[in-house]
Amino acid sequence: MAAKRVLITGAAGFLGSHLCDRFIKEGFQVIGMDNLITGDLRNIEHLFKLEQFEFYHHDVTKFIHVPGELDYILHFASPASPIDYLKIPIQTLKVGALGTHNCLGLAKAKNARMLVASTSEVYGDPLVHPQTEDYWGNVNPVGPRGVYDESKRFMESITMAYHTFHQLETRIIRIFNTYGPRMRLNDGRALPAFIGQALRGEDLTVFGDGSQTRSFCYVDDLVEGIYRLLLSDYTQPVNIGNPDEITLKEFAEEIIKLTGTTQKIIYKPLPTDDPKQRKPDITRAKNLLGWEPKVGRAEGVKITYEYFKSLPKEELYKQPKEFKSLH
């Protein structure tokens, strides 16, 4: 029997690259696609020598053509860090809207099953805690973060429309904060920011009073959840994340302890529409997929810290990406 073929968009990104690894390990033919706006080929360069892997340098907001049969599509192309999506708001909206539409069209043409990467950000700054999949969210559509939140909300909506109208096989995952090797140090999210600051001997920056919470899931756990959801027969959204909640102040203190830095925590004003609480209710994932996270924060953060420590020195001082040529 021929190996099943899977297309992974955003393949050179943090999550996309880990998904490529997993599907190759499971015996799939993997087609990676990325326009490399925020992705990095170094995340997947170890795969280029493999016969089971091919790569298309392509922007999914343009028409997508992949020759031959296709069994699955995983749509993970999108800026995912606030620093990026505030700088390229229109690309962020386009990849969630046009990119998803193009992937759904391809899935329909190939009769492939499609899983879309939605996010806990669809819940906005939640008024319900922890967040269950039935909660509709509290999102400001015209706020600075709205470009990401609403692109993902639209993605869910059009995916469900293709499922009901065209009977396309679709899956929707809502991803909560995830971390691990291959994250960009300068991507603006709490974990790489704290570790980067510690490694550079800078004070750790906490926004607001540090009482806002996050729940961090290690990447291998997340990938396992994605894999199980793709192969399940469940079509409604499913939260995948780690419900172990911590305040950002406590988390900064953990990083100081882990890294042995002598730096202190400094406080800056809270960004607009920054969610004050984040914690997934994972009852659905447990019941339907038999999934729950296995890697504790202490273990996962240690692995991630070792990865960041192993990077060349200049990576530590890289500024966040600039996107000069994009409109």
Coordinates of C-alpha atoms in Angstrom, one line a residue:
M1 CA 0.0 0.0 0.0
A2 CA 1.2 3.5 -0.8
A3 CA 2.0 5.7 2.2
K4 CA -0.7 8.2 3.0
R5 CA 0.2 11.8 1.9
V6 CA -0.3 14.8 4.2
L7 CA 0.1 18.5 3.4
I8 CA 1.2 20.6 6.3
T9 CA 1.0 24.4 5.8
G10 CA 3.3 26.6 7.9
A11 CA 5.7 23.6 7.9
A12 CA 8.8 25.7 8.7
G13 CA 7.2 27.2 11.8
F14 CA 7.5 26.0 15.4
L15 CA 4.5 23.8 15.4
G16 CA 4.5 22.9 11.7
S17 CA 8.0 21.6 11.9
H18 CA 7.2 19.3 14.9
L19 CA 4.2 18.0 13.0
C20 CA 6.4 17.2 9.9
D21 CA 8.6 15.2 12.2
R22 CA 5.7 13.3 13.8
F23 CA 4.0 12.4 10.5
I24 CA 7.3 11.2 9.0
K25 CA 7.9 9.1 12.0
E26 CA 4.3 7.6 11.6
G27 CA 5.2 6.6 8.0
F28 CA 3.4 9.4 6.0
Q29 CA 4.6 11.1 2.9
V30 CA 4.9 14.7 4.1
I31 CA 4.5 17.8 1.8
G32 CA 5.6 20.9 3.7
M33 CA 4.4 24.3 2.5
D34 CA 5.5 27.7 3.8
N35 CA 6.1 31.2 2.5
L36 CA 8.8 31.7 5.1
I37 CA 7.5 35.1 6.3
T38 CA 7.7 34.0 9.9
G39 CA 8.9 30.3 9.4
D40 CA 12.6 29.3 9.2
L41 CA 14.0 26.6 7.0
R42 CA 16.4 25.6 9.7
N43 CA 13.5 24.1 11.5
I44 CA 13.0 21.5 8.8
E45 CA 16.5 21.3 7.1
H46 CA 17.0 17.9 8.7
L47 CA 14.1 16.6 6.6
F48 CA 15.2 17.6 3.1
K49 CA 17.4 14.6 2.7
L50 CA 14.4 12.2 3.3
E51 CA 12.5 10.7 0.4
Q52 CA 9.3 11.0 2.4
F53 CA 9.5 14.8 2.5
E54 CA 9.1 17.5 -0.1
F55 CA 8.8 21.2 0.3
Y56 CA 6.9 23.9 -1.6
H57 CA 7.9 27.5 -1.0
H58 CA 4.4 28.9 -1.5
D59 CA 2.0 31.4 0.0
V60 CA -1.3 29.7 0.8
T61 CA -3.2 32.9 0.3
K62 CA -2.6 32.3 -3.4
F63 CA -4.1 29.3 -5.3
I64 CA -2.6 26.0 -4.1
H65 CA -1.9 23.1 -6.4
V66 CA -0.4 19.9 -5.2
P67 CA -0.1 17.1 -7.8
G68 CA -1.2 13.6 -7.0
E69 CA -3.4 12.2 -4.2
L70 CA -3.7 13.8 -0.9
D71 CA -5.2 12.2 2.2
Y72 CA -4.9 14.9 4.9
I73 CA -4.3 18.6 5.1
L74 CA -3.2 20.3 8.3
H75 CA -3.5 24.1 8.0
F76 CA -1.0 25.7 10.4
A77 CA 0.2 28.6 8.3
S78 CA -0.2 31.9 10.3
P79 CA 1.8 34.3 12.3
A80 CA 1.2 33.2 15.9
S81 CA 3.1 35.7 18.0
P82 CA 1.6 39.1 18.9
I83 CA 4.8 40.9 17.8
D84 CA 4.3 39.4 14.3
Y85 CA 0.6 39.8 13.8
L86 CA 0.6 43.4 15.0
K87 CA 3.3 44.1 12.4
I88 CA 1.6 42.2 9.6
P89 CA -2.1 42.5 10.4
I90 CA -3.4 42.1 6.8
Q91 CA -1.3 39.0 6.1
T92 CA -2.6 37.5 9.4
L93 CA -6.2 38.1 8.3
K94 CA -5.5 36.8 4.8
V95 CA -3.9 33.5 5.8
G96 CA -6.8 32.8 8.2
A97 CA -9.4 33.7 5.6
L98 CA -8.1 33.3 2.0
G99 CA -5.5 30.7 3.1
T100 CA -8.1 28.6 4.8
H101 CA -10.5 28.9 1.8
N102 CA -7.7 27.8 -0.6
C103 CA -6.8 24.8 1.6
L104 CA -10.5 23.8 1.9
G105 CA -10.8 24.0 -1.9
L106 CA -7.8 21.7 -2.3
A107 CA -9.2 19.3 0.3
K108 CA -12.5 19.2 -1.5
A109 CA -10.8 18.6 -4.9
K110 CA -8.6 15.8 -3.4
N111 CA -11.3 14.4 -1.1
A112 CA -8.9 14.9 1.8
R113 CA -9.6 15.3 5.5
M114 CA -8.6 18.8 6.8
L115 CA -7.6 19.8 10.3
V116 CA -7.4 23.6 11.0
A117 CA -5.2 25.1 13.7
S118 CA -7.5 27.4 15.7
T119 CA -6.5 29.0 19.0
S120 CA -7.6 29.8 22.5
E121 CA -7.6 33.4 21.3
V122 CA -11.1 32.8 19.8
Y123 CA -12.2 33.1 23.4
G124 CA -10.7 36.6 23.6
D125 CA -10.4 38.0 27.1
P126 CA -12.7 35.3 28.6
L127 CA -15.5 35.9 31.0
V128 CA -15.7 32.1 31.6
H129 CA -13.0 30.2 33.4
P130 CA -11.7 27.7 32.5
Q131 CA -12.7 27.9 28.9
T132 CA -14.9 25.2 27.4
E133 CA -15.5 24.7 23.7
D134 CA -19.1 25.8 24.2
Y135 CA -18.0 29.3 25.2
W136 CA -18.4 31.8 22.3
G137 CA -15.8 34.2 23.5
N138 CA -15.3 37.9 24.3
V139 CA -13.3 39.4 21.4
N140 CA -12.8 43.0 20.3
P141 CA -13.0 42.7 16.5
V142 CA -11.4 46.2 16.0
G143 CA -8.8 46.0 18.7
P144 CA -5.1 45.4 17.7
R145 CA -5.3 41.6 18.5
G146 CA -8.6 41.3 16.6
V147 CA -6.7 40.5 13.4
Y148 CA -5.5 37.2 14.8
D149 CA -8.6 36.4 16.9
E150 CA -11.1 37.1 14.1
S151 CA -9.0 35.4 11.4
K152 CA -9.2 32.2 13.5
R153 CA -12.9 32.7 14.2
F154 CA -13.5 33.0 10.5
M155 CA -11.4 30.0 9.8
E156 CA -13.5 27.9 12.2
S157 CA -16.7 29.3 10.5
I158 CA -15.7 28.6 6.9
T159 CA -14.3 25.1 7.9
M160 CA -17.7 24.2 9.5
A161 CA -19.5 25.6 6.4
Y162 CA -17.5 23.3 4.1
H163 CA -18.2 20.4 6.4
T164 CA -22.0 21.0 6.4
F165 CA -22.4 22.2 2.9
H166 CA -19.9 20.0 1.0
Q167 CA -19.8 17.2 3.5
L168 CA -16.0 17.7 3.7
E169 CA -14.2 15.8 6.5
T170 CA -12.9 18.5 8.8
R171 CA -11.4 18.8 12.3
I172 CA -10.9 21.9 14.4
I173 CA -8.3 22.2 17.2
R174 CA -8.1 25.1 19.6
I175 CA -4.5 25.4 20.7
F176 CA -3.6 26.9 24.0
N177 CA -0.2 28.3 24.9
T178 CA 2.5 25.8 23.7
Y179 CA 6.2 25.9 24.0
G180 CA 9.3 23.8 23.2
P181 CA 12.4 23.7 21.1
R182 CA 12.3 25.7 17.8
M183 CA 10.3 28.6 19.3
R184 CA 11.8 31.9 18.2
L185 CA 13.6 33.6 21.1
N186 CA 12.4 37.0 20.0
D187 CA 8.8 36.2 19.1
G188 CA 7.4 38.2 22.0
R189 CA 5.7 35.4 23.9
A190 CA 6.3 35.0 27.7
L191 CA 8.4 31.9 27.8
P192 CA 11.0 32.7 25.1
A193 CA 11.1 36.3 26.2
F194 CA 11.9 35.4 29.9
I195 CA 14.5 32.8 28.9
G196 CA 16.1 35.2 26.4
Q197 CA 16.3 37.9 29.0
A198 CA 17.8 35.6 31.5
L199 CA 20.4 34.3 29.0
R200 CA 21.3 37.9 28.1
G201 CA 21.6 39.0 31.8
E202 CA 18.6 41.4 31.4
D203 CA 15.8 42.0 33.9
L204 CA 12.7 39.9 33.1
T205 CA 9.8 42.0 31.8
V206 CA 6.3 41.3 33.1
F207 CA 3.4 43.3 31.7
G208 CA 0.7 44.6 34.1
D209 CA 1.1 43.3 37.7
G210 CA 1.9 39.8 36.6
S211 CA -1.3 38.4 38.0
Q212 CA -2.6 37.3 34.6
T213 CA -2.4 33.6 34.0
R214 CA -1.3 31.3 31.3
S215 CA -1.3 27.5 30.9
F216 CA 1.7 26.1 29.1
C217 CA 1.6 22.9 27.1
Y218 CA 4.8 21.2 25.9
V219 CA 5.0 20.7 22.2
D220 CA 5.2 16.9 22.1
D221 CA 1.9 16.7 24.1
L222 CA 0.2 19.1 21.7
V223 CA 1.4 17.2 18.6
E224 CA 0.0 14.0 20.2
G225 CA -3.4 15.7 20.7
I226 CA -3.4 17.0 17.1
Y227 CA -2.6 13.5 15.7
R228 CA -5.4 11.9 17.7
L229 CA -7.9 14.5 16.7
L230 CA -7.0 14.2 13.0
L231 CA -7.6 10.4 13.1
S232 CA -10.8 10.7 15.3
D233 CA -14.3 11.1 13.8
Y234 CA -15.2 14.3 15.8
T235 CA -16.0 17.5 13.9
Q236 CA -16.7 20.1 16.6
P237 CA -13.8 22.2 18.0
V238 CA -11.5 20.5 20.6
N239 CA -9.3 22.4 23.1
I240 CA -5.8 21.0 23.4
G241 CA -3.6 22.5 26.1
N242 CA -2.3 22.0 29.6
P243 CA -4.7 23.1 32.3
D244 CA -1.9 23.6 34.8
E245 CA -2.4 27.4 35.3
I246 CA 0.3 29.8 36.6
T247 CA 0.5 33.6 36.9
L248 CA 3.1 35.3 34.8
K249 CA 4.9 36.7 37.9
E250 CA 5.2 33.1 39.3
F251 CA 6.4 31.9 35.9
A252 CA 9.1 34.6 35.7
E253 CA 10.2 33.5 39.2
E254 CA 10.5 29.9 38.0
I255 CA 12.6 31.0 35.0
I256 CA 14.9 33.0 37.3
K257 CA 15.4 30.0 39.5
L258 CA 15.9 27.6 36.6
T259 CA 18.5 29.8 34.8
G260 CA 20.3 30.9 38.0
T261 CA 20.2 34.5 36.7
T262 CA 20.7 37.3 39.3
Q263 CA 18.3 39.6 37.4
K264 CA 15.0 40.9 38.8
I265 CA 11.5 41.3 37.5
I266 CA 10.5 44.7 36.2
Y267 CA 6.9 45.6 35.4
K268 CA 5.5 47.4 32.3
P269 CA 2.0 48.5 31.3
L270 CA -0.4 45.7 30.1
P271 CA -0.9 45.7 26.3
T272 CA -4.4 46.4 24.9
D273 CA -6.9 43.5 25.0
D274 CA -4.3 41.2 26.6
P275 CA -6.3 38.2 28.1
K276 CA -6.2 38.1 31.9
Q277 CA -6.8 34.4 32.2
R278 CA -6.1 31.4 30.0
K279 CA -6.9 27.8 31.1
P280 CA -8.3 25.1 28.8
D281 CA -11.1 22.8 29.9
I282 CA -9.8 19.6 28.3
T283 CA -12.8 17.3 29.3
R284 CA -13.7 16.9 25.7
A285 CA -10.1 15.9 24.6
K286 CA -9.9 13.4 27.5
N287 CA -13.3 11.8 26.8
L288 CA -13.1 11.7 23.0
L289 CA -9.4 11.2 22.3
G290 CA -8.1 9.7 25.6
W291 CA -5.7 12.6 25.6
E292 CA -4.1 14.6 28.4
P293 CA -0.7 16.3 28.7
K294 CA 2.1 14.1 30.1
V295 CA 5.0 16.5 30.3
G296 CA 5.1 18.7 33.4
R297 CA 6.2 22.3 33.2
A298 CA 9.4 21.8 35.1
E299 CA 10.5 19.0 32.7
G300 CA 9.4 20.8 29.5
V301 CA 10.8 24.2 30.4
K302 CA 14.2 22.5 31.2
I303 CA 14.3 20.9 27.7
T304 CA 13.4 24.2 26.1
Y305 CA 16.0 26.1 28.1
E306 CA 18.7 23.6 27.0
Y307 CA 17.6 24.2 23.4
F308 CA 17.9 28.0 23.8
K309 CA 21.3 27.7 25.5
S310 CA 22.6 25.6 22.6
L311 CA 21.8 28.3 20.0
P312 CA 24.6 30.4 18.6
K313 CA 25.3 33.6 20.5
E314 CA 24.0 35.9 17.8
E315 CA 20.5 34.3 18.0
L316 CA 20.3 35.7 21.5
Y317 CA 20.6 39.2 20.2
K318 CA 18.4 39.0 17.1
Q319 CA 15.8 41.6 17.0
P320 CA 12.2 40.7 16.2
K321 CA 11.6 40.3 12.5
E322 CA 10.8 43.3 10.3
F323 CA 8.5 42.9 7.3
K324 CA 9.5 45.7 5.0
S325 CA 8.2 44.4 1.6
L326 CA 4.8 43.3 2.7
H327 CA 1.6 45.3 2.1

